Amino acid sequence: GENVEQHPSTLSVQEGDSAVIKCTYSDSASNYFPWYKQELGKGPQLIIDIRSNVGEKKDQRIAVTLNKTAKHFSLHITETQPEDSAVYFCAATFGRAGSYQLTFGKGTKLSVIP
Amino acid sequence: NAGVTQTPKFQVLKTGQSMTLQCAQDMNHEYMSWYRQDPGMGLRLIHYSVGAGITDQGEVPNGYNVSRSTTEDFPLRLLSAAPSQTSVYFCASSGTGETEAFFGQGTRLTVV
């Protein structure tokens, strides 16, 4: 099956600084790469996703980059705010058409220090 | 909008007991999945379904059963609970396997 590695496992940044989380995946056939944010006591929620035919995608302070050749993708958060503190998960799809599954990284706990 | 609803939110079981975790979605999604979340392990796929009547195993299926008789519901059954099944369980649904997955609020299960 798919293997997704995520780094770092914990990240502390000062408010206003940028945060970068990196993931690598093993299945070269993967086409969909979502990022989820999980706040304490809640289920994960999608914050941004990217497909294999796109190299970069932005949504306000959040951006994701994808390098299919190297099989890695990254989440960039600029101008971090205390409410960005949460656990972030990357994921990649694997499997065959009509039966795709998501494999998640182990998560990054982001702490934004006011 | 309800989205994905999981019940119960908390449960304590004794070793050997059985129970069913309920999951329902009102978005007419074909894909539904069950994950367990353990500290430092991320989200691991237990079972998934790509439509009513179709289920398949994920990464960690042992000790769990599922069925999908309707599009809306995807219950997870623990056959004989073990302490190793102490975890937080999440149900998710999506339109396809490559679109946004919507997660429930989770069920925190403790097996003593």
mmCIF file of C-alpha atoms in Angstrom:
data_model
loop_
_atom_site.group_PDB
_atom_site.id
_atom_site.type_symbol
_atom_site.label_atom_id
_atom_site.label_comp_id
_atom_site.label_asym_id
_atom_site.label_seq_id
_atom_site.Cartn_x
_atom_site.Cartn_y
_atom_site.Cartn_z
ATOM 1 C CA GLY A 1 0.000 0.000 0.000
ATOM 2 C CA GLU A 2 0.849 3.677 0.049
ATOM 3 C CA ASN A 3 3.301 5.118 2.548
ATOM 4 C CA VAL A 4 3.213 8.799 3.499
ATOM 5 C CA GLU A 5 5.976 10.321 5.597
ATOM 6 C CA GLN A 6 5.392 13.693 7.284
ATOM 7 C CA HIS A 7 7.903 16.051 8.926
ATOM 8 C CA PRO A 8 8.319 17.588 11.394
ATOM 9 C CA SER A 9 6.148 15.955 14.036
ATOM 10 C CA THR A 10 6.085 19.173 16.089
ATOM 11 C CA LEU A 11 6.654 22.768 15.014
ATOM 12 C CA SER A 12 6.698 25.963 17.070
ATOM 13 C CA VAL A 13 6.720 29.371 15.405
ATOM 14 C CA GLN A 14 6.297 32.954 16.522
ATOM 15 C CA GLU A 15 3.084 34.675 15.534
ATOM 16 C CA GLY A 16 3.564 36.291 12.131
ATOM 17 C CA ASP A 17 6.276 33.884 11.007
ATOM 18 C CA SER A 18 5.824 31.227 8.320
ATOM 19 C CA ALA A 19 5.384 27.489 8.890
ATOM 20 C CA VAL A 20 6.298 24.719 6.447
ATOM 21 C CA ILE A 21 5.301 21.058 6.715
ATOM 22 C CA LYS A 22 6.686 18.491 4.289
ATOM 23 C CA CYS A 23 5.414 15.112 3.122
ATOM 24 C CA THR A 24 6.707 12.384 0.843
ATOM 25 C CA TYR A 25 4.711 9.543 -0.683
ATOM 26 C CA SER A 26 5.627 6.205 -2.200
ATOM 27 C CA ASP A 27 3.046 5.460 -4.932
ATOM 28 C CA SER A 28 3.912 7.279 -8.136
ATOM 29 C CA ALA A 29 0.308 6.732 -9.327
ATOM 30 C CA SER A 30 -1.137 8.949 -6.570
ATOM 31 C CA ASN A 31 -3.096 11.883 -8.013
ATOM 32 C CA TYR A 32 -4.768 13.664 -5.102
ATOM 33 C CA PHE A 33 -3.043 15.271 -2.104
ATOM 34 C CA PRO A 34 -5.226 16.897 0.565
ATOM 35 C CA TRP A 35 -4.218 18.622 3.780
ATOM 36 C CA TYR A 36 -6.369 18.443 6.902
ATOM 37 C CA LYS A 37 -6.393 20.515 10.091
ATOM 38 C CA GLN A 38 -7.546 18.947 13.340
ATOM 39 C CA GLU A 39 -8.393 21.083 16.342
ATOM 40 C CA LEU A 40 -8.543 19.589 19.805
ATOM 41 C CA GLY A 41 -11.523 17.300 20.289
ATOM 42 C CA LYS A 42 -12.734 17.632 16.692
ATOM 43 C CA GLY A 43 -12.565 15.675 13.485
ATOM 44 C CA PRO A 44 -10.077 16.636 10.745
ATOM 45 C CA GLN A 45 -11.196 19.319 8.307
ATOM 46 C CA LEU A 46 -9.887 19.907 4.791
ATOM 47 C CA ILE A 47 -7.947 23.163 4.406
ATOM 48 C CA ILE A 48 -6.470 22.777 0.928
ATOM 49 C CA ASP A 49 -5.851 20.094 -1.671
ATOM 50 C CA ILE A 50 -3.874 19.716 -4.883
ATOM 51 C CA ARG A 51 -4.048 17.375 -7.840
ATOM 52 C CA SER A 52 -1.168 15.880 -9.770
ATOM 53 C CA ASN A 53 -1.615 18.122 -12.817
ATOM 54 C CA VAL A 54 -0.942 21.259 -10.714
ATOM 55 C CA GLY A 55 2.362 22.331 -9.179
ATOM 56 C CA GLU A 56 1.117 24.930 -6.700
ATOM 57 C CA LYS A 57 -2.143 26.154 -5.213
ATOM 58 C CA LYS A 58 -2.842 29.091 -2.913
ATOM 59 C CA ASP A 59 -5.755 30.074 -0.699
ATOM 60 C CA GLN A 60 -5.105 33.311 1.201
ATOM 61 C CA ARG A 61 -2.340 32.512 3.752
ATOM 62 C CA ILE A 62 -2.130 28.840 2.846
ATOM 63 C CA ALA A 63 -0.305 27.311 -0.112
ATOM 64 C CA VAL A 64 0.589 23.803 -1.185
ATOM 65 C CA THR A 65 3.334 22.777 -3.609
ATOM 66 C CA LEU A 66 3.709 19.431 -5.331
ATOM 67 C CA ASN A 67 6.781 17.877 -6.945
ATOM 68 C CA LYS A 68 5.599 14.684 -8.645
ATOM 69 C CA THR A 69 9.053 13.730 -9.863
ATOM 70 C CA ALA A 70 10.454 13.763 -6.337
ATOM 71 C CA LYS A 71 7.155 12.518 -4.841
ATOM 72 C CA HIS A 72 6.897 15.187 -2.220
ATOM 73 C CA PHE A 73 4.462 17.970 -1.364
ATOM 74 C CA SER A 74 4.504 20.748 1.196
ATOM 75 C CA LEU A 75 2.126 22.992 3.121
ATOM 76 C CA HIS A 76 3.089 26.620 3.620
ATOM 77 C CA ILE A 77 1.306 28.878 6.094
ATOM 78 C CA THR A 78 2.319 32.538 6.048
ATOM 79 C CA GLU A 79 1.676 35.222 8.692
ATOM 80 C CA THR A 80 0.763 32.593 11.251
ATOM 81 C CA GLN A 81 -1.854 33.407 13.885
ATOM 82 C CA PRO A 82 -2.651 31.725 17.229
ATOM 83 C CA GLU A 83 -5.762 30.140 15.692
ATOM 84 C CA ASP A 84 -3.485 28.247 13.293
ATOM 85 C CA SER A 85 -2.353 26.137 16.271
ATOM 86 C CA ALA A 86 -3.599 22.606 15.582
ATOM 87 C CA VAL A 87 -2.500 19.226 14.233
ATOM 88 C CA TYR A 88 -2.045 19.103 10.462
ATOM 89 C CA PHE A 89 -2.194 15.934 8.380
ATOM 90 C CA CYS A 90 -1.120 15.396 4.806
ATOM 91 C CA ALA A 91 -2.607 12.560 2.768
ATOM 92 C CA ALA A 92 -2.303 10.882 -0.610
ATOM 93 C CA THR A 93 -4.631 8.626 -2.547
ATOM 94 C CA PHE A 94 -3.760 5.188 -3.761
ATOM 95 C CA GLY A 95 -5.609 2.284 -5.336
ATOM 96 C CA ARG A 96 -7.484 1.828 -8.564
ATOM 97 C CA ALA A 97 -10.153 3.972 -10.188
ATOM 98 C CA GLY A 98 -13.434 3.596 -8.354
ATOM 99 C CA SER A 99 -11.725 2.308 -5.220
ATOM 100 C CA TYR A 100 -9.292 5.007 -4.109
ATOM 101 C CA GLN A 101 -8.220 5.198 -0.494
ATOM 102 C CA LEU A 102 -6.548 7.963 1.491
ATOM 103 C CA THR A 103 -3.341 7.284 3.384
ATOM 104 C CA PHE A 104 -2.438 9.876 6.005
ATOM 105 C CA GLY A 105 0.868 11.052 7.388
ATOM 106 C CA LYS A 106 1.380 10.846 11.149
ATOM 107 C CA GLY A 107 0.626 14.519 11.678
ATOM 108 C CA THR A 108 2.396 17.742 12.684
ATOM 109 C CA LYS A 109 1.466 19.588 15.856
ATOM 110 C CA LEU A 110 1.830 23.288 15.080
ATOM 111 C CA SER A 111 2.064 25.753 17.961
ATOM 112 C CA VAL A 112 1.931 29.477 17.185
ATOM 113 C CA ILE A 113 3.384 31.512 20.040
ATOM 114 C CA PRO A 114 1.769 34.948 20.515
ATOM 115 C CA ASN B 1 -26.558 20.672 7.757
ATOM 116 C CA ALA B 2 -25.726 17.578 9.817
ATOM 117 C CA GLY B 3 -22.888 16.245 7.593
ATOM 118 C CA VAL B 4 -21.388 13.123 9.205
ATOM 119 C CA THR B 5 -22.874 12.075 12.529
ATOM 120 C CA GLN B 6 -21.195 9.565 14.810
ATOM 121 C CA THR B 7 -22.666 7.988 17.915
ATOM 122 C CA PRO B 8 -21.796 7.530 20.697
ATOM 123 C CA LYS B 9 -19.188 10.223 21.454
ATOM 124 C CA PHE B 10 -17.709 8.270 24.363
ATOM 125 C CA GLN B 11 -17.836 4.589 25.291
ATOM 126 C CA VAL B 12 -16.198 2.339 27.855
ATOM 127 C CA LEU B 13 -16.233 -1.405 27.214
ATOM 128 C CA LYS B 14 -14.999 -4.397 29.099
ATOM 129 C CA THR B 15 -12.646 -6.811 27.358
ATOM 130 C CA GLY B 16 -14.643 -9.308 25.326
ATOM 131 C CA GLN B 17 -17.755 -7.173 24.951
ATOM 132 C CA SER B 18 -19.102 -6.303 21.507
ATOM 133 C CA MET B 19 -20.584 -3.056 20.294
ATOM 134 C CA THR B 20 -21.459 -1.079 17.190
ATOM 135 C CA LEU B 21 -20.252 2.428 16.402
ATOM 136 C CA GLN B 22 -22.805 4.248 14.307
ATOM 137 C CA CYS B 23 -22.066 6.569 11.390
ATOM 138 C CA ALA B 24 -24.584 8.375 9.203
ATOM 139 C CA GLN B 25 -24.165 10.999 6.475
ATOM 140 C CA ASP B 26 -26.767 13.148 4.730
ATOM 141 C CA MET B 27 -24.704 14.277 1.726
ATOM 142 C CA ASN B 28 -25.534 11.321 -0.552
ATOM 143 C CA HIS B 29 -21.847 10.388 -0.673
ATOM 144 C CA GLU B 30 -20.824 7.067 -2.165
ATOM 145 C CA TYR B 31 -17.527 6.730 -0.276
ATOM 146 C CA MET B 32 -17.487 6.079 3.475
ATOM 147 C CA SER B 33 -14.541 5.084 5.653
ATOM 148 C CA TRP B 34 -13.613 4.266 9.219
ATOM 149 C CA TYR B 35 -10.281 5.363 10.710
ATOM 150 C CA ARG B 36 -8.718 4.953 14.087
ATOM 151 C CA GLN B 37 -6.455 7.617 15.572
ATOM 152 C CA ASP B 38 -3.789 6.707 18.093
ATOM 153 C CA PRO B 39 -1.135 9.060 19.522
ATOM 154 C CA GLY B 40 1.767 9.448 17.103
ATOM 155 C CA MET B 41 0.175 7.127 14.548
ATOM 156 C CA GLY B 42 -1.965 9.469 12.511
ATOM 157 C CA LEU B 43 -5.193 8.181 10.999
ATOM 158 C CA ARG B 44 -5.206 4.540 9.948
ATOM 159 C CA LEU B 45 -7.864 3.104 7.666
ATOM 160 C CA ILE B 46 -9.893 0.227 9.128
ATOM 161 C CA HIS B 47 -12.561 -0.457 6.478
ATOM 162 C CA TYR B 48 -14.079 1.503 3.639
ATOM 163 C CA SER B 49 -17.021 1.343 1.256
ATOM 164 C CA VAL B 50 -17.390 2.713 -2.268
ATOM 165 C CA GLY B 51 -21.156 2.269 -2.342
ATOM 166 C CA ALA B 52 -24.092 0.414 -0.822
ATOM 167 C CA GLY B 53 -23.381 -3.312 -0.653
ATOM 168 C CA ILE B 54 -19.625 -2.887 -1.248
ATOM 169 C CA THR B 55 -17.013 -2.934 1.519
ATOM 170 C CA ASP B 56 -13.297 -3.604 1.669
ATOM 171 C CA GLN B 57 -10.508 -3.818 4.203
ATOM 172 C CA GLY B 58 -8.068 -1.070 4.976
ATOM 173 C CA GLU B 59 -4.738 -1.120 6.770
ATOM 174 C CA VAL B 60 -5.930 -2.368 10.191
ATOM 175 C CA PRO B 61 -9.152 -4.425 9.738
ATOM 176 C CA ASN B 62 -8.629 -7.220 12.297
ATOM 177 C CA GLY B 63 -11.245 -7.306 15.051
ATOM 178 C CA TYR B 64 -13.723 -5.097 13.148
ATOM 179 C CA ASN B 65 -16.651 -5.766 10.831
ATOM 180 C CA VAL B 66 -18.618 -3.401 8.614
ATOM 181 C CA SER B 67 -21.653 -3.509 6.351
ATOM 182 C CA ARG B 68 -23.248 -0.956 4.019
ATOM 183 C CA SER B 69 -26.908 -1.681 3.445
ATOM 184 C CA THR B 70 -27.813 1.943 2.635
ATOM 185 C CA THR B 71 -25.943 4.923 1.178
ATOM 186 C CA GLU B 72 -26.425 6.882 4.412
ATOM 187 C CA ASP B 73 -25.201 4.435 7.074
ATOM 188 C CA PHE B 74 -21.890 2.681 7.672
ATOM 189 C CA PRO B 75 -21.732 1.021 11.114
ATOM 190 C CA LEU B 76 -18.499 -0.392 12.566
ATOM 191 C CA ARG B 77 -18.785 -3.479 14.743
ATOM 192 C CA LEU B 78 -16.261 -4.552 17.347
ATOM 193 C CA LEU B 79 -16.677 -8.288 17.677
ATOM 194 C CA SER B 80 -14.827 -8.922 20.955
ATOM 195 C CA ALA B 81 -13.250 -5.773 22.347
ATOM 196 C CA ALA B 82 -9.590 -5.817 23.365
ATOM 197 C CA PRO B 83 -7.521 -3.162 25.174
ATOM 198 C CA SER B 84 -5.564 -2.659 21.922
ATOM 199 C CA GLN B 85 -8.758 -1.248 20.411
ATOM 200 C CA THR B 86 -8.727 1.685 22.804
ATOM 201 C CA SER B 87 -8.611 4.605 20.395
ATOM 202 C CA VAL B 88 -10.505 7.483 18.852
ATOM 203 C CA TYR B 89 -12.564 6.364 15.868
ATOM 204 C CA PHE B 90 -13.507 8.632 12.986
ATOM 205 C CA CYS B 91 -16.000 8.039 10.230
ATOM 206 C CA ALA B 92 -15.632 9.978 6.969
ATOM 207 C CA SER B 93 -17.569 10.334 3.748
ATOM 208 C CA SER B 94 -16.761 11.735 0.308
ATOM 209 C CA GLY B 95 -18.293 11.892 -3.130
ATOM 210 C CA THR B 96 -15.424 9.949 -4.648
ATOM 211 C CA GLY B 97 -12.073 8.727 -3.390
ATOM 212 C CA GLU B 98 -10.399 11.865 -4.734
ATOM 213 C CA THR B 99 -12.578 14.629 -3.344
ATOM 214 C CA GLU B 100 -12.943 16.277 0.061
ATOM 215 C CA ALA B 101 -13.576 13.820 2.872
ATOM 216 C CA PHE B 102 -15.916 15.045 5.608
ATOM 217 C CA PHE B 103 -15.223 13.663 9.064
ATOM 218 C CA GLY B 104 -17.495 13.085 12.015
ATOM 219 C CA GLN B 105 -16.669 14.362 15.503
ATOM 220 C CA GLY B 106 -15.217 11.022 16.563
ATOM 221 C CA THR B 107 -15.951 8.315 19.143
ATOM 222 C CA ARG B 108 -13.529 7.937 22.022
ATOM 223 C CA LEU B 109 -13.495 4.256 22.974
ATOM 224 C CA THR B 110 -11.807 2.828 26.054
ATOM 225 C CA VAL B 111 -11.547 -0.933 26.546
ATOM 226 C CA VAL B 112 -10.708 -2.021 30.097
#
